[in-house]
Amino acid sequence: MKLKKQVTVCGAAIFCVAVFSLYLMLDRVQHDPTRHQSGGNFPRSQISVLQNRIEQLEQLLEENHEIISHIKDSVLELTAHAEGQPALPHHTPNGSWVLPPESRPSFLSVSPQDCQFALGGKGQSPDLQMLAVYSLLPFDNQDGGVWKQGFDITYEPNEWDTDPLQVFVVPHSHNDPGWIKTFDKYYYDQTQHILNSMVLKMQEDPRRRFIWSEISFFSKWWDNISAQKRAAVRRLIGNGQLEMVTGGWVMPDEANSHYFAMIDQLIEGHQWLEKNIGVTPRSGWAVDPFGHSSTMPYLLKRSNLTGMLIQRVHYAIKKHFAATQNLEFMWRQTWDPDASTDIFCHMMPFYSYDVPHTCGPDPKICCQFDFKRLPGGRINCPWKVPPRAITDANVAERAQLLLDQYRKKSKLYRSKVLLVPLGDDFRYDKPQEWDAQFLNYQRIFDFLNSRTNLHVQAQFGTLSDYFDALYKKVGIVPGMKPPGFPVLSGDFFSYADREDHYWTGYYTSRPFYKSLDRVLEAHLRYPLSDYALLSNARRNLGLFQHHDAITGTAKEAVAVDYGVRLLHSLTNLKHIIINAAHYLVLGDKDAYRHDPSAPFLDTDDMRPSQDSLPERTVVKLDTLPRFLVVFNPLEQERLSIVLVLVDSPHVCVLSEEGQPLPSQLSAQWGSATDMVPNVYQVSILARLPALGLRVLQLHKSFNSHATLKSSVRLYLHGRDLPVRKQEAVPVHVFPATTDDFCLENQHLQACFSGHSGLLQSIRRAGEEREQRVSSEFLVYGTRTSKDKSGAYLFLPDGEAKPYAPKDPPVVRVTEGPLFSEVASYYQHIQTVVRLYNVPGVEGLSLDMSCLVDIRDHINKELALRFSTDIESDDTFFTDLNGFQIQPRRYQRKLPLQANFYPMPTMAYIQDMQSRLTLHTAQALGVSSLGSGQLEVILDRRLMQDDNRGLGQGLKDNKRTCNRFRLLLERRATANKSSSFFSKLASVFKALGFPGTRTGSPEVQDSRPISFPSLLSHITSMHLNAEALVMPVAQEKPPALRSFMPLSTTFPCDFHILNLRMLQAEQDDSLPSAEAALILHRKGFDCSLEAKNLGFNCTTSQGKLALGGLFQGLELGSLQPTSLTLMYPLGTASNSTNIHLDPMEIATFRIRLG
């Protein structure tokens, strides 16, 4: 009774606080200075403000009502728990399972200030919004003459008389860290020769310039050259002849890569440059990624770069921007209210970054100035007019011809400064090419510069030479907005280089490796003990972000090389995590002994080879208890189902303190109808500490009341298949069924087709109406014409056709206290939809997996489509790099394949009532081809090359497991139409005042913007950062203790993106005493209902006290820096309190004591 009184008093106190806070909010709204009107006049803008205030007040009332109801529930639950209610799941009379109440209250309260950000409305609209540009353009692909995808360019000869044309020719060599050859083969065959020649040839003439971007290659070369050569490189950089552009480990793909890995490879490159050469990159260079994400300008801006260049953009957009002189612009983030994310961006105007498409609009002429193609060489000009060496006799005519191209190209830009790249893939690998290009061009420059009547100044330059000259010409300092230049927001997907050839296939190509990439990332977020192995893992992950690696567009042997590197690093990281966990869970740290030959902990799973799916470790039970150490890689505590395989059905799970934990015993299935003998799944409900380690015990027990068995129904649909059962798990076999059936937990009911076993509908608890969410598998073919789908291109032969396997599926329904699931076994797909019977995040969405094997398909692509009655019209939303959401529109004027977009972590559709989000654990291509639809490409098998240089199809498919979460949310405003405040708002609308937007509100705006809910963010984190289960190998271990590193709860909207040890000054195999802490404050949408979320965190208006965050560790120093730690931001202070605005990523150099 004493506990009951304490709980009631506590609940009453919180209730009083909530009521008082509501009073203060009402008081604040009433005394808001913006409300005071002048006289009796109600301007339209102030009515709009008043209406917004009313809606905010309504939301505040709703939130406070929810908080109070949560408190009541929590008090009742605690009271019930204190009165001895059962602590384990139990059956109710209607046959469903009921979980015990939580042992502590858990409710979410979001400050109203934290909800303002997602409403947008601040700041000016950009001049160019890419969603609007797409709606505007006809995409008619008219023949433009010599510039086939453009138009005829004319100029007046005297245009430069008062303001001469400044031309910067920028020599470059694009080195792919793996594509046709592996990274190492390219290095030994070509790259080392390019860089060796560069040192030699650049010293011959101080007017020569060169740029380099891929630090993965550069660092390998650096390790193999003499001190003398290193000194020469430093001199070339110091005198401005050689520039490091972007400075990342690779030039990353921008479609499939996750922002964690994009930042990590950028840090890896920048830290290498700083430690070895003392260089800080100033300009970004991305000539080859297949479409461009708006995440990249944000990362470059926050790394203190002031300019950037992009190339692969849809040819119709290039033409439109060229015609309007908008090829250079300030690129701004969609959410940015004050231009703090602006970065100057140069878009190349023509088809390619090779020499024929960079000097001007006519490739036939430009090719004549690629002096590697001089007669007698290995390559020539396809236009049949070869280059001619420049002599005194022909220099006047040759220079005039080239100048004409320069002038025409400059007419597409706003300034009289012109950028002319000079290079191609793996160029300048022989001394003869250096001589041919540099000597011939220098003769042309000398001629042009000596003729004052031509009004041109031409020279070799670096990328930053060009940007500096441009800034000087328009009279600004780097980083500022040039007067008269436009502001753009949005992204540049999807890319087409000609006709209807959309590069949307690579969003899914080789999904096995896209999945392995994300698994490696989840193991790499925290500082661990072995710095050399950790550094190697970062570099292998960084290498895989290359735009021919994660894209799935390299040769088969190269894909294997990437896979071997990823697996090698994953295996190493698992061992490092094991060693760290071993030390941290020991009650007596002095007892720690590291023995590599006999690890203290086993890994959670293992992969026999680089193309294998993981195989879970089986724990062998005996008379002595076995211990598990479970690592939660998230900064939030989580209540999760922990899965472990054991060799006996007689098992009992206890906490560290010896209390029984709820667990569910299931069979381990080897196929649709075969249970694996002597292997069982135990699913344990466990609360895992944030970033911590939880110790659990497994006992062999023959009478455990806490371990409850699953029941299984197996529907064979008329197929004569033998069923191998295990006595411990009851199975009921049914020859056929046509009846639909449902599974439910306390949050959801999911209904399935009896025949197909596929999802049909979802109903949320407390709602009468079902939401149709039917799933089906579809197949795309490819064209019969010469142009067919390949690794890059998606060229379907029309709309998708239903997947038609030769046999009906075997459907297996498993029900139990902690989860229930439906598994459907088709010829090429095994799909499992699981519903967790868990309070909070895990139980609010459907867990889905699709095990795909299409190795017997020929020119087919397998898709999964969800069809709903959500009235999404032509609008859907996809994420960019797991960092931000980009609204999309289905464009009927474009071919089907043009409407697919990358989906690294999520996509959703919505209307005024609902939002359906598909979360993914691997990057795949996604679209919404009709209202209420969401469709994802699971795998693609293509027998031919698509003529983009690879020379292969996609025939090395693997058995691939694609993992998803399906989350249905309701808008909090959807059910409030009868409320007083809504009626008041509707009165204002009836008077003709502007109101809230309908349909998909974010897209009607001139600043299209959308955010996931907090629940959606955390669901994505749960999916992408699974708990790691490590069995203790020893049978009689010393005393173990759970490890909880955080002393306070992290705010819900803060994410520790990385906590990364930094390299020691002298030795790159050793860490320094400092670490980089990278935090991201997520933007989120408050308008989706937030009931029973089970969070124990809240939001804090962006404030975070880092001082006492880590238990037992003092924060010795805290220095805010640029994103990649190259520049300190302000001075290091003793204060450890920080503030972050929504969506911002911030890096801190910290010293932990």
Short mmCIF file of C-alpha atoms in Angstrom, two decimals, residues 679-955:
data_model
loop_
_atom_site.label_atom_id
_atom_site.label_comp_id
_atom_site.label_asym_id
_atom_site.label_seq_id
_atom_site.Cartn_x
_atom_site.Cartn_y
_atom_site.Cartn_z
CA VAL A 679 17.82 -25.58 -32.88
CA TYR A 680 15.24 -23.26 -31.32
CA GLN A 681 14.61 -19.53 -31.34
CA VAL A 682 14.22 -17.84 -27.99
CA SER A 683 12.81 -14.31 -28.23
CA ILE A 684 13.40 -12.33 -25.03
CA LEU A 685 11.67 -9.11 -24.01
CA ALA A 686 14.46 -6.98 -22.58
CA ARG A 687 15.02 -3.34 -21.75
CA LEU A 688 18.40 -2.31 -23.13
CA PRO A 689 20.29 0.70 -21.74
CA ALA A 690 21.24 3.52 -24.11
CA LEU A 691 24.62 2.77 -25.74
CA GLY A 692 24.94 0.11 -23.08
CA LEU A 693 25.44 -3.58 -22.44
CA ARG A 694 22.83 -5.74 -20.71
CA VAL A 695 23.76 -9.08 -19.15
CA LEU A 696 21.19 -11.90 -19.42
CA GLN A 697 21.28 -15.51 -18.25
CA LEU A 698 20.08 -18.64 -20.07
CA HIS A 699 19.28 -21.67 -17.92
CA LYS A 700 18.33 -25.16 -18.97
CA SER A 701 14.97 -25.59 -17.28
CA PHE A 702 12.19 -28.14 -17.74
CA ASN A 703 9.43 -26.24 -15.96
CA SER A 704 9.89 -22.58 -16.85
CA HIS A 705 6.66 -20.57 -16.63
CA ALA A 706 8.34 -17.55 -18.19
CA THR A 707 9.17 -19.27 -21.50
CA LEU A 708 5.98 -19.58 -23.53
CA LYS A 709 5.70 -21.58 -26.72
CA SER A 710 4.61 -20.32 -30.09
CA SER A 711 1.83 -22.10 -31.93
CA VAL A 712 2.16 -22.68 -35.68
CA ARG A 713 -0.38 -23.15 -38.45
CA LEU A 714 0.99 -24.37 -41.77
CA TYR A 715 -1.13 -23.97 -44.92
CA LEU A 716 0.10 -26.12 -47.82
CA HIS A 717 -2.48 -24.97 -50.40
CA GLY A 718 -2.89 -28.40 -51.92
CA ARG A 719 0.83 -29.11 -52.28
CA ASP A 720 2.01 -32.55 -51.25
CA LEU A 721 4.97 -31.60 -49.08
CA PRO A 722 6.47 -33.54 -46.16
CA VAL A 723 6.55 -31.57 -42.91
CA ARG A 724 9.44 -32.12 -40.50
CA LYS A 725 8.27 -31.18 -37.01
CA GLN A 726 9.86 -30.90 -33.59
CA GLU A 727 7.97 -32.16 -30.62
CA ALA A 728 8.58 -29.05 -28.55
CA VAL A 729 6.78 -26.67 -30.94
CA PRO A 730 3.17 -27.53 -31.81
CA VAL A 731 2.36 -27.35 -35.54
CA HIS A 732 -1.08 -27.73 -37.11
CA VAL A 733 -0.96 -28.57 -40.81
CA PHE A 734 -3.86 -27.58 -43.07
CA PRO A 735 -4.01 -28.85 -46.66
CA ALA A 736 -5.70 -25.65 -47.84
CA THR A 737 -7.32 -22.42 -46.72
CA THR A 738 -9.04 -19.55 -48.44
CA ASP A 739 -10.11 -17.62 -45.33
CA ASP A 740 -8.34 -14.38 -44.59
CA PHE A 741 -6.97 -13.99 -41.07
CA CYS A 742 -5.61 -11.29 -38.76
CA LEU A 743 -2.87 -10.83 -36.19
CA GLU A 744 -3.02 -8.16 -33.51
CA ASN A 745 -1.20 -6.56 -30.62
CA GLN A 746 -2.20 -3.73 -28.28
CA HIS A 747 -1.52 -1.14 -31.02
CA LEU A 748 -2.42 -2.73 -34.36
CA GLN A 749 -4.41 -5.35 -36.17
CA ALA A 750 -2.92 -6.60 -39.43
CA CYS A 751 -5.02 -8.75 -41.77
CA PHE A 752 -3.69 -11.09 -44.45
CA SER A 753 -4.96 -12.98 -47.49
CA GLY A 754 -5.51 -16.63 -46.63
CA HIS A 755 -4.42 -17.69 -50.09
CA SER A 756 -1.32 -15.54 -50.67
CA GLY A 757 -0.31 -14.89 -47.07
CA LEU A 758 0.29 -11.25 -48.06
CA LEU A 759 -0.77 -8.18 -46.11
CA GLN A 760 -4.22 -6.75 -46.91
CA SER A 761 -5.04 -4.13 -44.28
CA ILE A 762 -3.98 -2.48 -41.03
CA ARG A 763 -6.27 -1.17 -38.31
CA ARG A 764 -4.96 0.89 -35.45
CA ALA A 765 -6.23 0.20 -31.93
CA GLY A 766 -9.25 2.26 -30.99
CA GLU A 767 -10.25 2.93 -34.61
CA GLU A 768 -13.17 1.35 -36.40
CA ARG A 769 -11.93 1.91 -39.93
CA GLU A 770 -9.42 -0.41 -41.50
CA GLN A 771 -6.74 1.11 -43.71
CA ARG A 772 -6.33 -0.89 -46.87
CA VAL A 773 -2.62 -1.72 -47.20
CA SER A 774 -2.45 -4.58 -49.65
CA SER A 775 0.89 -5.88 -50.86
CA GLU A 776 1.75 -7.73 -54.07
CA PHE A 777 4.83 -8.77 -55.98
CA LEU A 778 5.31 -7.59 -59.56
CA VAL A 779 7.81 -8.20 -62.34
CA TYR A 780 9.23 -5.69 -64.84
CA GLY A 781 10.69 -6.92 -68.10
CA THR A 782 13.06 -4.97 -70.35
CA ARG A 783 12.68 -3.65 -73.87
CA THR A 784 13.04 -5.67 -77.03
CA SER A 785 14.81 -2.77 -78.79
CA LYS A 786 18.61 -2.40 -78.80
CA ASP A 787 18.56 -0.25 -75.64
CA LYS A 788 17.87 -2.48 -72.65
CA SER A 789 18.05 -2.22 -68.88
CA GLY A 790 21.48 -2.76 -67.31
CA ALA A 791 23.41 -1.96 -64.15
CA TYR A 792 22.75 1.79 -64.56
CA LEU A 793 19.61 2.15 -66.64
CA PHE A 794 16.02 1.08 -65.98
CA LEU A 795 14.31 0.67 -69.37
CA PRO A 796 11.17 -1.41 -68.70
CA ASP A 797 8.98 -2.91 -71.43
CA GLY A 798 5.90 -1.24 -69.98
CA GLU A 799 4.02 -1.50 -66.72
CA ALA A 800 4.83 -4.28 -64.27
CA LYS A 801 3.03 -7.60 -64.53
CA PRO A 802 1.90 -9.67 -61.52
CA TYR A 803 4.49 -12.11 -60.24
CA ALA A 804 3.22 -15.57 -61.23
CA PRO A 805 5.07 -18.44 -59.52
CA LYS A 806 4.45 -21.95 -60.75
CA ASP A 807 3.12 -23.14 -57.35
CA PRO A 808 0.90 -21.50 -54.75
CA PRO A 809 2.77 -20.40 -51.62
CA VAL A 810 3.17 -22.31 -48.40
CA VAL A 811 1.88 -19.96 -45.69
CA ARG A 812 3.06 -20.38 -42.09
CA VAL A 813 1.37 -18.46 -39.29
CA THR A 814 3.17 -18.29 -35.95
CA GLU A 815 1.44 -16.83 -32.90
CA GLY A 816 2.87 -16.19 -29.47
CA PRO A 817 3.02 -13.82 -26.52
CA LEU A 818 5.85 -11.58 -27.75
CA PHE A 819 5.44 -11.72 -31.51
CA SER A 820 3.28 -13.24 -34.20
CA GLU A 821 4.24 -13.52 -37.85
CA VAL A 822 3.12 -14.69 -41.27
CA ALA A 823 5.71 -16.31 -43.53
CA SER A 824 4.85 -16.87 -47.21
CA TYR A 825 7.15 -19.10 -49.25
CA TYR A 826 7.08 -18.43 -52.99
CA GLN A 827 9.38 -19.82 -55.64
CA HIS A 828 11.68 -16.75 -55.66
CA ILE A 829 10.64 -14.89 -52.50
CA GLN A 830 10.21 -15.72 -48.85
CA THR A 831 8.40 -12.90 -47.13
CA VAL A 832 7.85 -12.60 -43.38
CA VAL A 833 5.59 -9.98 -41.78
CA ARG A 834 6.04 -9.84 -38.02
CA LEU A 835 3.97 -8.02 -35.41
CA TYR A 836 5.72 -7.50 -32.07
CA ASN A 837 3.48 -7.61 -29.03
CA VAL A 838 5.64 -5.05 -27.25
CA PRO A 839 4.70 -1.69 -25.74
CA GLY A 840 6.13 1.31 -27.59
CA VAL A 841 8.19 1.65 -30.74
CA GLU A 842 8.69 -2.03 -31.65
CA GLY A 843 4.96 -2.74 -31.51
CA LEU A 844 3.78 0.28 -33.49
CA SER A 845 4.96 -0.87 -36.92
CA LEU A 846 5.08 -4.08 -38.93
CA ASP A 847 8.46 -5.72 -39.35
CA MET A 848 8.90 -7.11 -42.86
CA SER A 849 11.60 -9.07 -44.61
CA CYS A 850 11.85 -10.36 -48.18
CA LEU A 851 14.40 -13.07 -48.90
CA VAL A 852 14.83 -12.80 -52.68
CA ASP A 853 16.52 -15.24 -55.05
CA ILE A 854 16.03 -14.50 -58.76
CA ARG A 855 19.09 -16.33 -60.10
CA ASP A 856 16.93 -18.20 -62.64
CA HIS A 857 15.33 -15.01 -64.03
CA ILE A 858 16.31 -13.54 -67.39
CA ASN A 859 15.95 -9.77 -67.84
CA LYS A 860 13.51 -9.35 -64.99
CA GLU A 861 13.18 -6.97 -62.06
CA LEU A 862 11.18 -7.91 -58.98
CA ALA A 863 9.08 -5.24 -57.25
CA LEU A 864 6.97 -5.05 -54.09
CA ARG A 865 3.95 -2.74 -54.30
CA PHE A 866 1.69 -1.51 -51.50
CA SER A 867 -1.76 -0.25 -52.53
CA THR A 868 -3.80 1.81 -50.07
CA ASP A 869 -6.82 4.12 -49.99
CA ILE A 870 -4.62 7.03 -48.87
CA GLU A 871 -5.46 9.91 -51.22
CA SER A 872 -1.89 10.84 -52.01
CA ASP A 873 -2.66 11.90 -55.61
CA ASP A 874 0.63 12.34 -57.49
CA THR A 875 2.78 13.18 -54.46
CA PHE A 876 5.14 11.02 -52.46
CA PHE A 877 8.21 11.56 -50.30
CA THR A 878 11.64 9.94 -50.31
CA ASP A 879 14.64 10.51 -48.11
CA LEU A 880 18.00 11.79 -49.28
CA ASN A 881 20.89 9.88 -47.68
CA GLY A 882 18.93 9.21 -44.47
CA PHE A 883 19.39 12.91 -43.71
CA GLN A 884 16.36 14.76 -45.09
CA ILE A 885 13.04 14.25 -46.89
CA GLN A 886 12.45 15.39 -50.46
CA PRO A 887 8.86 15.68 -51.77
CA ARG A 888 8.36 14.05 -55.21
CA ARG A 889 5.69 14.26 -57.86
CA TYR A 890 4.71 11.53 -60.27
CA GLN A 891 5.21 13.22 -63.65
CA ARG A 892 2.84 11.80 -66.24
CA LYS A 893 4.73 13.58 -69.02
CA LEU A 894 7.81 11.49 -68.21
CA PRO A 895 8.28 7.75 -68.84
CA LEU A 896 7.63 5.31 -66.01
CA GLN A 897 11.34 4.82 -65.22
CA ALA A 898 11.83 8.58 -64.71
CA ASN A 899 9.53 8.49 -61.70
CA PHE A 900 11.76 6.24 -59.59
CA TYR A 901 13.96 7.77 -56.91
CA PRO A 902 16.57 6.57 -54.41
CA MET A 903 15.32 5.39 -51.01
CA PRO A 904 18.28 4.98 -48.63
CA THR A 905 16.12 4.80 -45.47
CA MET A 906 12.44 5.67 -46.06
CA ALA A 907 9.61 6.73 -48.36
CA TYR A 908 6.06 7.73 -47.51
CA ILE A 909 2.68 8.71 -48.91
CA GLN A 910 0.08 10.73 -47.04
CA ASP A 911 -3.20 12.61 -47.10
CA MET A 912 -4.98 14.79 -44.55
CA GLN A 913 -5.78 11.76 -42.35
CA SER A 914 -2.88 9.31 -42.61
CA ARG A 915 0.75 8.75 -43.46
CA LEU A 916 2.18 5.36 -44.49
CA THR A 917 5.97 5.10 -44.24
CA LEU A 918 8.08 2.30 -45.65
CA HIS A 919 11.35 2.18 -43.69
CA THR A 920 14.21 0.27 -45.25
CA ALA A 921 17.47 -1.21 -43.96
CA GLN A 922 19.13 -0.99 -47.40
CA ALA A 923 19.05 1.50 -50.25
CA LEU A 924 16.59 0.57 -53.03
CA GLY A 925 14.69 2.33 -55.84
CA VAL A 926 11.16 3.52 -55.01
CA SER A 927 8.19 5.19 -56.66
CA SER A 928 4.49 5.92 -56.34
CA LEU A 929 3.00 5.26 -59.76
CA GLY A 930 -0.60 5.85 -58.68
CA SER A 931 -2.53 7.53 -55.87
CA GLY A 932 -2.18 5.51 -52.66
CA GLN A 933 0.65 3.37 -54.01
CA LEU A 934 4.22 2.83 -52.85
CA GLU A 935 6.49 0.53 -54.83
CA VAL A 936 10.05 -0.67 -54.26
CA ILE A 937 12.37 -2.60 -56.60
CA LEU A 938 13.81 -5.56 -54.64
CA ASP A 939 16.33 -7.00 -57.11
CA ARG A 940 17.19 -6.95 -60.82
CA ARG A 941 18.82 -9.54 -63.07
CA LEU A 942 19.87 -8.27 -66.48
CA MET A 943 21.73 -10.18 -69.14
CA GLN A 944 23.32 -7.32 -71.11
CA ASP A 945 25.37 -4.18 -70.79
CA ASP A 946 23.50 -0.87 -71.09
CA ASN A 947 26.26 0.93 -73.03
CA ARG A 948 27.61 3.10 -70.24
CA GLY A 949 31.11 1.61 -70.23
CA LEU A 950 30.73 -1.33 -67.84
CA GLY A 951 30.64 -4.00 -70.54
CA GLN A 952 28.58 -6.43 -68.39
CA GLY A 953 25.03 -7.07 -67.31
CA LEU A 954 23.91 -7.92 -63.78
CA LYS A 955 24.16 -11.70 -63.57
#
